[in-house]
Amino acid sequence: MSPQTFVIKVNPRAPQKRLILTAAEVLRRGGLVAFPTETVYGLGADALNADAVKQIFVAKGRPLDNPIIVHVASAADLDRLAENVPEEARRLVDRFWPGPLTLILRRSGLVPDGVTGGLDTVAVRMPRNSIALALIRALGRPVAAPSANLSGRTSGTTAGHVLQDFAGRIDMVLDGGPVPVGVESTVLDLSRRPPAILRPGAVTPEDLAPLLGRVVMGRGRGGSRRSPGTRYRHYSPRARVTLVEQNDQEAVAQLLHEVGRNKRKVAVVTAGHPFVGPGKAGLVVRQMPQDLGEYARRIFAVLREMDELAVDEIIIEKIEEKGIGVAIMDRLKRAAAR
Ligand code: TXA
Ligand code: MG
């Protein structure tokens, strides 16, 4: 437990060296530093320090068998962390790193057991964020970092979100402003044939296909053992979430009627168009951007806002499962799972 969490504003275009060195020093001593990536904020520890990595699990309330992504600052670091790196991994790295693509590969002996939850594979990615890269370089070692949120909650996309969950519980937050992507990286398992997307993200199957040939979605046989994170309930605001088709006024009216009878506070999140359903006192309405990239950037903030407003029920319109829409719908379905 850290009595005080230092929040340091860093310029994402030109991270101040002195500030980065301070944060790297905290990591070097085994502390926890939250930092921005292009996808979501990460909660970082020195990946080669097993005790420090353990503290991540404690702070998040994360099950110990849920492995953590190791972040690197150069493609060359891949060979220190992974073994038998297939040729296609090199092509993917050339094309998508730094960027929102995490590769699952056979782990090397360098990676502590605590990072991989005892699996024989390791997840590696190089983030496209100057603060994250500067921090990893200043430490001179890879940084283990899950999304910076309490286990089960939505990922933090601003430093403010990180503080909601971790104020007084971690050493430092590097505030680099809101992140540009807004949903977590694509997780691609290259340790099996054919390669499988364990978690959809901004790098889509259409992006991967030309470099991979066949790529399948989902966990396949032995799935939950392979990607333990997918076993747990995720991305959950405290409210109950129900997904409805777009412009299904009848379904919305029906839900509003039911929950209205129980005097529950309700929110409707529309997809890219104004709300046209029945008015209701105290109803919270959020119109999401039409552009799916913009939608992705905002969705976790909206779900967190609902918690702050003490909303009991959130009705969310489905969006088109195309491009990053696949990743968004994946998170919305998980938020709605009960
Ligand atoms: O965009 C992101 O990936 C963010 C930023 C901070 O990099 N990180 C992130 O980490 O989302 P986390 O821990 O919230 O999600 C990582 C997912 C989990 O579902 C975990 O189970 C899975 O990746 N994972 C990690 N290592 C794995 C492995 N060796 N095999 C299979 N799945 C793995
Ligand atoms: Mg997470």
CSV table of C-alpha atoms in Angstrom, one decimal, residues 36 63 81 133 159 202 226 334:
chain,number,residue,atom,x,y,z
A,36,PRO,CA,-0.8,5.9,-20.9
A,63,PRO,CA,-6.8,-13.7,-9.9
A,81,LEU,CA,11.2,-12.9,-23.7
A,133,LEU,CA,8.2,3.8,-24.7
A,159,ALA,CA,-5.5,9.5,-15.5
A,202,ALA,CA,-8.0,-2.1,-33.1
A,226,ARG,CA,-5.3,-20.6,-22.9
A,334,ARG,CA,-19.2,-8.7,-21.6
